[in-house]
Coordinates of C-alpha atoms and ligand atoms in Angstrom, one line a residue:
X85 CA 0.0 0.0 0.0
X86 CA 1.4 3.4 -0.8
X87 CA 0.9 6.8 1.3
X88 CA 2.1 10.5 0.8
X89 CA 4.5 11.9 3.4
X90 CA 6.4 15.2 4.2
X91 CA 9.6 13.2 4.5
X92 CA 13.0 14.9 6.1
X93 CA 15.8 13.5 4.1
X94 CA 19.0 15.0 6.3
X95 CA 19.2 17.6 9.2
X96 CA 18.0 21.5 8.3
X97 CA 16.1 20.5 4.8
X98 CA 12.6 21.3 4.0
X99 CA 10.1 18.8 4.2
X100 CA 9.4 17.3 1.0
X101 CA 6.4 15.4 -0.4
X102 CA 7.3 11.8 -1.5
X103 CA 5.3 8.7 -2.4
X104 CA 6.5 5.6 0.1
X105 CA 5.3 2.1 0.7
X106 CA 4.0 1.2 3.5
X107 CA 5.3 -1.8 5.5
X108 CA 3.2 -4.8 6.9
X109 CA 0.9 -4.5 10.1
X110 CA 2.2 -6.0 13.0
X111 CA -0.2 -8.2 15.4
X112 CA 0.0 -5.2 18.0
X113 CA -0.5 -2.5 15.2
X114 CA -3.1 -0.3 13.5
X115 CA -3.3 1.2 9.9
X116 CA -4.8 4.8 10.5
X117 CA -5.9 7.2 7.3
X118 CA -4.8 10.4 8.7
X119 CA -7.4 13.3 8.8
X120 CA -4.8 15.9 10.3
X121 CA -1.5 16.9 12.3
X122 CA -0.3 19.3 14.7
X123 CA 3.4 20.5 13.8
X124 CA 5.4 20.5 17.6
X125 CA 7.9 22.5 18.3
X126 CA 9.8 19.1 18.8
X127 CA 8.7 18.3 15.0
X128 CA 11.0 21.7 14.2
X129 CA 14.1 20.7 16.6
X130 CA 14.0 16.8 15.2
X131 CA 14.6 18.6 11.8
X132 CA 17.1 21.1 12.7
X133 CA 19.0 18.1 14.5
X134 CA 18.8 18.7 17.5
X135 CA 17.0 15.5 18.9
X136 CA 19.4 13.5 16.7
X137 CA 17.1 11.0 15.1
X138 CA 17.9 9.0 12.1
X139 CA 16.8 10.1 8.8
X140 CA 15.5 9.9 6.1
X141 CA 12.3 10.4 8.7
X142 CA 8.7 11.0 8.5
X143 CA 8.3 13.3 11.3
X144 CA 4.6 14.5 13.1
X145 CA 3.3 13.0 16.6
X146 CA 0.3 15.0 16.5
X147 CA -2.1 13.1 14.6
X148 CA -5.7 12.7 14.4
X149 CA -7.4 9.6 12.2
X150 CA -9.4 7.0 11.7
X151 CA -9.0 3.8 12.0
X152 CA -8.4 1.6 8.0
X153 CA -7.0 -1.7 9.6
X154 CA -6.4 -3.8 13.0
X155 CA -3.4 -6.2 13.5
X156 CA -4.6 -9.4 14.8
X157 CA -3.6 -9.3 18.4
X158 CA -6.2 -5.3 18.5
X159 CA -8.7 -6.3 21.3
X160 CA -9.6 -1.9 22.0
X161 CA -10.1 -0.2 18.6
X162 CA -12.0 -1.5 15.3
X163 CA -11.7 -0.4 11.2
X164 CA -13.7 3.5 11.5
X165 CA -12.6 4.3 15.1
X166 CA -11.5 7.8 15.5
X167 CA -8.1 7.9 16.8
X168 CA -5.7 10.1 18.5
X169 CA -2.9 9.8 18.9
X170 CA 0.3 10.0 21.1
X171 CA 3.7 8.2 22.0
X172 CA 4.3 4.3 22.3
X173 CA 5.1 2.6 25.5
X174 CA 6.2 -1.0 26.0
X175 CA 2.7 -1.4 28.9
X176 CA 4.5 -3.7 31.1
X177 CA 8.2 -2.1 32.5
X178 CA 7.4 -1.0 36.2
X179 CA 7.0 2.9 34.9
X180 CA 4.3 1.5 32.7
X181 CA 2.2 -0.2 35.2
X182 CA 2.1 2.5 37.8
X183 CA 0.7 5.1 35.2
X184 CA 3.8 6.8 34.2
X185 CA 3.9 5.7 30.2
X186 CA 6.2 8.7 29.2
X187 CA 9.1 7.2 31.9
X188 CA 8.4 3.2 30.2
X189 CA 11.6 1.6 29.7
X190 CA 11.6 1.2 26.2
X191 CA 10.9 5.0 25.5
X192 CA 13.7 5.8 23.3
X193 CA 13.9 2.6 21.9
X194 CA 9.9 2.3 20.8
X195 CA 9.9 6.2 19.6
X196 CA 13.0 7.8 19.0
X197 CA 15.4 5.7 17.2
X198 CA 13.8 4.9 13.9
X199 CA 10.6 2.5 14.6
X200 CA 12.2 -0.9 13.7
X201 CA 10.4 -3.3 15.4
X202 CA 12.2 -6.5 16.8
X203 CA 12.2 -8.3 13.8
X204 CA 13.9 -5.5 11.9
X205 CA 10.6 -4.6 9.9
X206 CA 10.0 -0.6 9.4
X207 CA 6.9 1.0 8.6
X208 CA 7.9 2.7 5.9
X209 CA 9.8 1.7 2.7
X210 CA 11.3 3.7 -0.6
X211 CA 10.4 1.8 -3.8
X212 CA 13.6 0.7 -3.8
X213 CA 13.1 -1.2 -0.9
X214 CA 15.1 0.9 1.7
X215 CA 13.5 1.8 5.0
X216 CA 12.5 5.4 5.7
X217 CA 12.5 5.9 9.6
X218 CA 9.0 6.8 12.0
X219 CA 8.8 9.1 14.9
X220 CA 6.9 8.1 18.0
X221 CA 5.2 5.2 16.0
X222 CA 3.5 8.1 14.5
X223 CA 4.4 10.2 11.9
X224 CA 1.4 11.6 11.4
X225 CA 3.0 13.9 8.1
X226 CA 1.3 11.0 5.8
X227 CA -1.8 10.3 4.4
X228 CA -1.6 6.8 6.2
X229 CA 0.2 5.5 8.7
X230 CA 1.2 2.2 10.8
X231 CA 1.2 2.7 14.7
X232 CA 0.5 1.2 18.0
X233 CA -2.3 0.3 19.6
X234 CA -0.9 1.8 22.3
X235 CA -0.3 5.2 20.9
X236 CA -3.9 5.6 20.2
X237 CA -6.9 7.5 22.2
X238 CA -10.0 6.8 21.3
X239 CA -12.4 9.4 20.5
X240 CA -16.5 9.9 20.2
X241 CA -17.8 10.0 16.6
X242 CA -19.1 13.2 17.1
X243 CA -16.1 15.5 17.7
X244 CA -14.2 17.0 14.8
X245 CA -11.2 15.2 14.6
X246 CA -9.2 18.0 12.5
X247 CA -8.9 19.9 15.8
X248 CA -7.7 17.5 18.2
X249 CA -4.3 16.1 17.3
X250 CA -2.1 19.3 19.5
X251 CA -3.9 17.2 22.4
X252 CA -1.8 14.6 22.3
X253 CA 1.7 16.1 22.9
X254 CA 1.6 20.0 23.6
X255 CA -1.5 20.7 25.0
X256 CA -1.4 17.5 26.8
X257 CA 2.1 17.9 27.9
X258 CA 1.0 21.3 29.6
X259 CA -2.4 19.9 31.2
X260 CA -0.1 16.8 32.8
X261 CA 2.3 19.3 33.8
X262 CA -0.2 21.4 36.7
X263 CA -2.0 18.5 37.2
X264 CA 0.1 15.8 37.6
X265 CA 3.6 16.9 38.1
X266 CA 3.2 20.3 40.3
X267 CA -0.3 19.7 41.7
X268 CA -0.7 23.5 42.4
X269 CA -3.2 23.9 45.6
X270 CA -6.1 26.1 45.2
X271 CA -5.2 29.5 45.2
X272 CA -1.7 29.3 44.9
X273 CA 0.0 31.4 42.5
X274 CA 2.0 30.1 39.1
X275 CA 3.8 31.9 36.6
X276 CA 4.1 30.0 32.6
X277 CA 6.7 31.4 30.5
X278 CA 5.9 31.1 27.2
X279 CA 3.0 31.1 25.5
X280 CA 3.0 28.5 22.9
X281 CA 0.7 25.9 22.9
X282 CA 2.4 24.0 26.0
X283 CA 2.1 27.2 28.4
X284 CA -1.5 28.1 27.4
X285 CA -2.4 24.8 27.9
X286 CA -1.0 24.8 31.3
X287 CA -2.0 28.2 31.8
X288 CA -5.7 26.9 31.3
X289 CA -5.1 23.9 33.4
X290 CA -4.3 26.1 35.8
X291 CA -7.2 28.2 36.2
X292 CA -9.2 25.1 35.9
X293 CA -7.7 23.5 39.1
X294 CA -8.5 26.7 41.0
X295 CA -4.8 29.1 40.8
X296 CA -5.7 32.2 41.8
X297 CA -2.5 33.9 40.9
X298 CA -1.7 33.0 37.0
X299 CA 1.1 35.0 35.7
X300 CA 2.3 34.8 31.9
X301 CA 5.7 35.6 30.9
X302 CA 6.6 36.2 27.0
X303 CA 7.8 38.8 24.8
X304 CA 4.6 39.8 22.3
X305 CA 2.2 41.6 23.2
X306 CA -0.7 39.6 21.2
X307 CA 0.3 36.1 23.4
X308 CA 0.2 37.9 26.4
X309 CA -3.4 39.6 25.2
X310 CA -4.9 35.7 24.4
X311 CA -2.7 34.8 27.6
X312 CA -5.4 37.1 29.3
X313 CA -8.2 36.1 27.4
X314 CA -7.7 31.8 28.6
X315 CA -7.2 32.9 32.2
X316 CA -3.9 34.7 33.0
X317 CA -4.6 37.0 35.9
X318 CA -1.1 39.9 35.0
X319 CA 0.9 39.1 32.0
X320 CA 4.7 40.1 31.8
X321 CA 6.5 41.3 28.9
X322 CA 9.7 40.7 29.9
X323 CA 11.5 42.7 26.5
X324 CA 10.0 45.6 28.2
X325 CA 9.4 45.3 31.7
X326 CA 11.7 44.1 34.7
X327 CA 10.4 40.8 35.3
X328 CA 12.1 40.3 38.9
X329 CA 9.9 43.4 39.7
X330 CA 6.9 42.7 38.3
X331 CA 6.7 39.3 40.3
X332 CA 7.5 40.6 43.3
X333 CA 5.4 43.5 43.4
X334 CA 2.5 41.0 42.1
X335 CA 3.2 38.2 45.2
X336 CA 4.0 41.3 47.5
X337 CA 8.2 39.9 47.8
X338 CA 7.2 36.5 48.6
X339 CA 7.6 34.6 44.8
X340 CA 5.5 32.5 43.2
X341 CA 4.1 28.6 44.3
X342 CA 5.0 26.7 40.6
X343 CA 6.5 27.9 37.6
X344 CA 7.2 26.7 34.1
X345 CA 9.5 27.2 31.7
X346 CA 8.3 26.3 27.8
X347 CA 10.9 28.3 26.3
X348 CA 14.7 26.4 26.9
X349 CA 16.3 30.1 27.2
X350 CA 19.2 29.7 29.6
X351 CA 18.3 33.1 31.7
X352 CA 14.6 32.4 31.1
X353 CA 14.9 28.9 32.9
X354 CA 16.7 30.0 35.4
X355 CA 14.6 32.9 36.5
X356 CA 11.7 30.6 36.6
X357 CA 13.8 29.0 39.2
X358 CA 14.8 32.1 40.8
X359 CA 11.0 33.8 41.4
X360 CA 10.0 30.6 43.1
X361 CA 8.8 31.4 46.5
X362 CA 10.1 29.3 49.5
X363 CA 8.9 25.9 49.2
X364 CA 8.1 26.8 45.1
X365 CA 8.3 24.1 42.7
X366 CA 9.8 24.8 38.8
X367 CA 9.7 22.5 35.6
X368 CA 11.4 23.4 32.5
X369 CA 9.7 21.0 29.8
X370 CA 11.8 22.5 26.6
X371 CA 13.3 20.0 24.5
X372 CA 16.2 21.9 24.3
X373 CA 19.9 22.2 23.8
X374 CA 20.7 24.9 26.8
X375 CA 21.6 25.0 30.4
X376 CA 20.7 26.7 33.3
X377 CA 23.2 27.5 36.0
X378 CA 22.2 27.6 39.7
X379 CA 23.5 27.4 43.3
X380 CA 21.7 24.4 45.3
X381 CA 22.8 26.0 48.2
X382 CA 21.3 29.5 48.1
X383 CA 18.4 28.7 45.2
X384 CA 17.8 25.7 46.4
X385 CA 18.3 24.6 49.6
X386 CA 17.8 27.5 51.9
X387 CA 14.4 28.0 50.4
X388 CA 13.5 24.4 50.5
X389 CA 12.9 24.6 46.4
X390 CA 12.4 22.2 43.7
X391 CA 13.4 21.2 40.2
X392 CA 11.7 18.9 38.4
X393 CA 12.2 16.5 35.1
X394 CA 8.5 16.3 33.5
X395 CA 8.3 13.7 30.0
X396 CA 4.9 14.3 28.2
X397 CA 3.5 16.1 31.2
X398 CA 3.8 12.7 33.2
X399 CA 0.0 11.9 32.4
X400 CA -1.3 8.2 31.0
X401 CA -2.4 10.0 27.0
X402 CA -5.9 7.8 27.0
X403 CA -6.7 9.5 30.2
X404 CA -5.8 13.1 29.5
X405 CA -7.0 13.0 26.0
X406 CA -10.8 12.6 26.6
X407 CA -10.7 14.7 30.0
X408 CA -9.4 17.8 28.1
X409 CA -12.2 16.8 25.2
X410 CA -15.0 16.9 28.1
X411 CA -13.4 20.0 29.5
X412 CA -13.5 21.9 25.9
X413 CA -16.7 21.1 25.7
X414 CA -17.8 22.8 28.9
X415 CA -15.7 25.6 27.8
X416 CA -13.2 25.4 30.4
X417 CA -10.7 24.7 27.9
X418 CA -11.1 26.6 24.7
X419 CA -8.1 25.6 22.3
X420 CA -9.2 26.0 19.7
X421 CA -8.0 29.7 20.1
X422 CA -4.4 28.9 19.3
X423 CA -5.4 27.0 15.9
X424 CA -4.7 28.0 12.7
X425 CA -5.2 25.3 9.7
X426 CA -2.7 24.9 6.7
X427 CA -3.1 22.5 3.8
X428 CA -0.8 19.2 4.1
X429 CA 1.3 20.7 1.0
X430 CA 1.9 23.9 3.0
X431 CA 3.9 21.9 5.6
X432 CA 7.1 24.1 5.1
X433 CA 5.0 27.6 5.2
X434 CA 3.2 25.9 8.5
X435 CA 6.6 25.2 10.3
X436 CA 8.2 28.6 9.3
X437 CA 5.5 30.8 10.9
X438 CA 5.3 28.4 14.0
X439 CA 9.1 29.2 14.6
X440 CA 7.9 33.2 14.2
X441 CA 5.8 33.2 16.5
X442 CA 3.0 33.8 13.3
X443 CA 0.9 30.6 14.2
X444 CA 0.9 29.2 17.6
X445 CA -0.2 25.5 16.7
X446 CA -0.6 24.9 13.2
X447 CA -2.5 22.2 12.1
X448 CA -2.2 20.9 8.7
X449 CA -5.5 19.0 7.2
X450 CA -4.1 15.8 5.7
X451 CA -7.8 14.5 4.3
X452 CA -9.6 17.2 2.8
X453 CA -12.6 15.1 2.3
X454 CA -13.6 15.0 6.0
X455 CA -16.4 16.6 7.0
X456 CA -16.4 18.6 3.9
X457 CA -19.6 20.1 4.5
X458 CA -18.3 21.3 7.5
X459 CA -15.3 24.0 5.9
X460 CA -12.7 25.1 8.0
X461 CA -10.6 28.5 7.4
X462 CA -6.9 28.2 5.7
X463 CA -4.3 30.7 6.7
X464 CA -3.3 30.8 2.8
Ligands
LIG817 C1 9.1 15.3 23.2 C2 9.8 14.9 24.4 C3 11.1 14.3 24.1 C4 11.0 13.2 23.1 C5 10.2 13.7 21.8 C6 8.9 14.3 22.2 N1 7.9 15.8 23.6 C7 7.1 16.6 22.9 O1 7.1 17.0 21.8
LIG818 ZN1 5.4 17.3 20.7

């Protein structure tokens, strides 16, 4: 069977469009007709080179679909299902068992090192008959696609699937982030900088579980205005305002509860470490190549403060996934603010103008055909 891909041959070149076979379905596996993708800013550092995967790679771990095919060994989903989807996991390593999926043993191995199974099948061939490489048993930048039963979420028929792929990294990762990993009480304070799709989805998270102090932290003035708009109670531009400050004078001297840092900027991470309060707890979730310098003594130790390591916002995907759907539907969640839609052969334009800050999740439509009747809005 043959799909069309954005494929990355080698580190910093465009995506281009190519025709590729696809491999055989594993027992474990699903064949999903993609209906759209988020791009990630981890898409955008995997090709740049900074994650260091193999390539030739189909990249995209965003997806949304519905189901074409089950392997034989698929007891949960059924041909039509729609699917969202996330990482793989291995489901039995300790990590698995006890709910953390994004710590499973076999991470790298099962999603970042190429998708060979154990047989030393891919999922993706050139005509010629060598293997192109997958990303996160997804790579949702094709018109179909082989993954795992355990990367999948199920969804209800009813919801538009062409919106929903962001919740199975960014948004997700930010939603995890409050709720799992800093479990911020009610009406403590939090400050998110960055306001990309992970921060504003942790930013809403936030308000949802009751922050009564939500402070965003970025350097245009049009986030920090939607920043306001999904819940931030002061917004920061730190280009033009002294951020030390401005936090004080909003948490009269004493710091703030939780921060997070989307952003990977060396000062930026560490002065999420540095407004923490006594007792404060800071994650920075960037994938990204910089370090932040501290003293454990003084920043740490003598105000009884914590770092900490969160993977995927440290949530189980089929859990999260249909909680933030419910929650959208209330209203208590409304992404689809930060959306903007892009036509699958626009994937280049799409990925430029997330890196300017032009789109803050763009989704590209893979099937154009779905829910026709229903148009959306294309940037171009
Ligand atoms: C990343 C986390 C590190 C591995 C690749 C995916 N998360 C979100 O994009
Ligand atoms: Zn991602």
């Amino acid at each position: 069977m043959k799909t069309r891909v954005a494929i990355v041959n080698s580190a910093n070149e465009n995506y281009e469009m190519e025709e590729l076979k696809l491999g055989e379905i594993h027992p474990n596996e699903v064949l999903v007709k993609m209906v759209a993708s988020g791009i990630c800013q981890s898409d955008e550092g995997m090709r740049l080179g900074v994650g260091e995967v193999p390539m030739p790679i189909v990249l995209g771990h965003e997806g949304a679909g519905i189901v074409e095919k089950v392997g034989s060994g698929v007891k949960d989903f059924k041909v039509g299902d729609q699917v969202v989807m996330a990482y793989n996991y291995c489901g039995t390593c300790d990590s698995c068992r006890t709910g953390l999926p994004s710590s499973c043993e076999q991470f790298n191995e099962l999603n970042l090192t190429g998708g060979a199974r154990d047989d030393g099948s891919y999922t993706f061939y050139r005509e010629d008959g060598t293997p192109v490489y997958n990303f996160l048993h997804q790579s949702s930048f094709s018109t179909y696609t082989i993954s795992s039963e355990n990367n999948l979420i199920k969804v209800d028929p009813d919801v538009d699937l062409r919106m929903l792929g962001p919740l199975g990294c960014g948004l997700m990762t930010g939603f995890g982030t409050v709720v799992t990993a800093l479990k911020p009480e009610t009406f403590s304070s939090i400050a998110i900088f960055g306001t990309g799709a992970v921060g504003l989805g942790a930013l809403m998270t936030a308000k949802i579980e009751g922050c009564s102090t939500i402070i965003a932290v970025d350097i245009h003035d049009e986030r920090l205005e939607l920043a306001k708009e999904l819940g931030a109670t002061h917004t920061i531009n730190s280009k033009t305002e002294d951020l030390h400050e401005q936090i004080a004078e909003i948490t009269h001297g004493v710091g703030v509860n939780y921060t997070i840092d989307t952003t990977g900027v060396s000062e930026v991470m560490e002065a999420s470490l540095k407004v923490l309060a006594k007792g404060g707890k800071s994650a920075p979730l960037a994938v990204s190549p910089n370090s932040l310098s501290f003293n454990p003594y003084m920043d740490l130790v003598m105000k009884r403060r914590q770092l900490v390591g969160v993977i995927m916002g440290d949530i189980v995907p089929q859990l999260a996934v249909p909680k933030l759907i419910e929650y959208y539907k209330e209203e208590k969640f409304p992404f689809d603010k930060i959306l903007k839609y892009y036509r699958f052969s626009d994937i280049n334009e799409a990925a430029k103008d997330s890196t300017t800050g032009k789109s803050i999740k763009p989704i590209l439509i893979i099937d154009e055909e779905y829910r026709k009747d229903e148009p959306i809005e294309y940037v171009r």
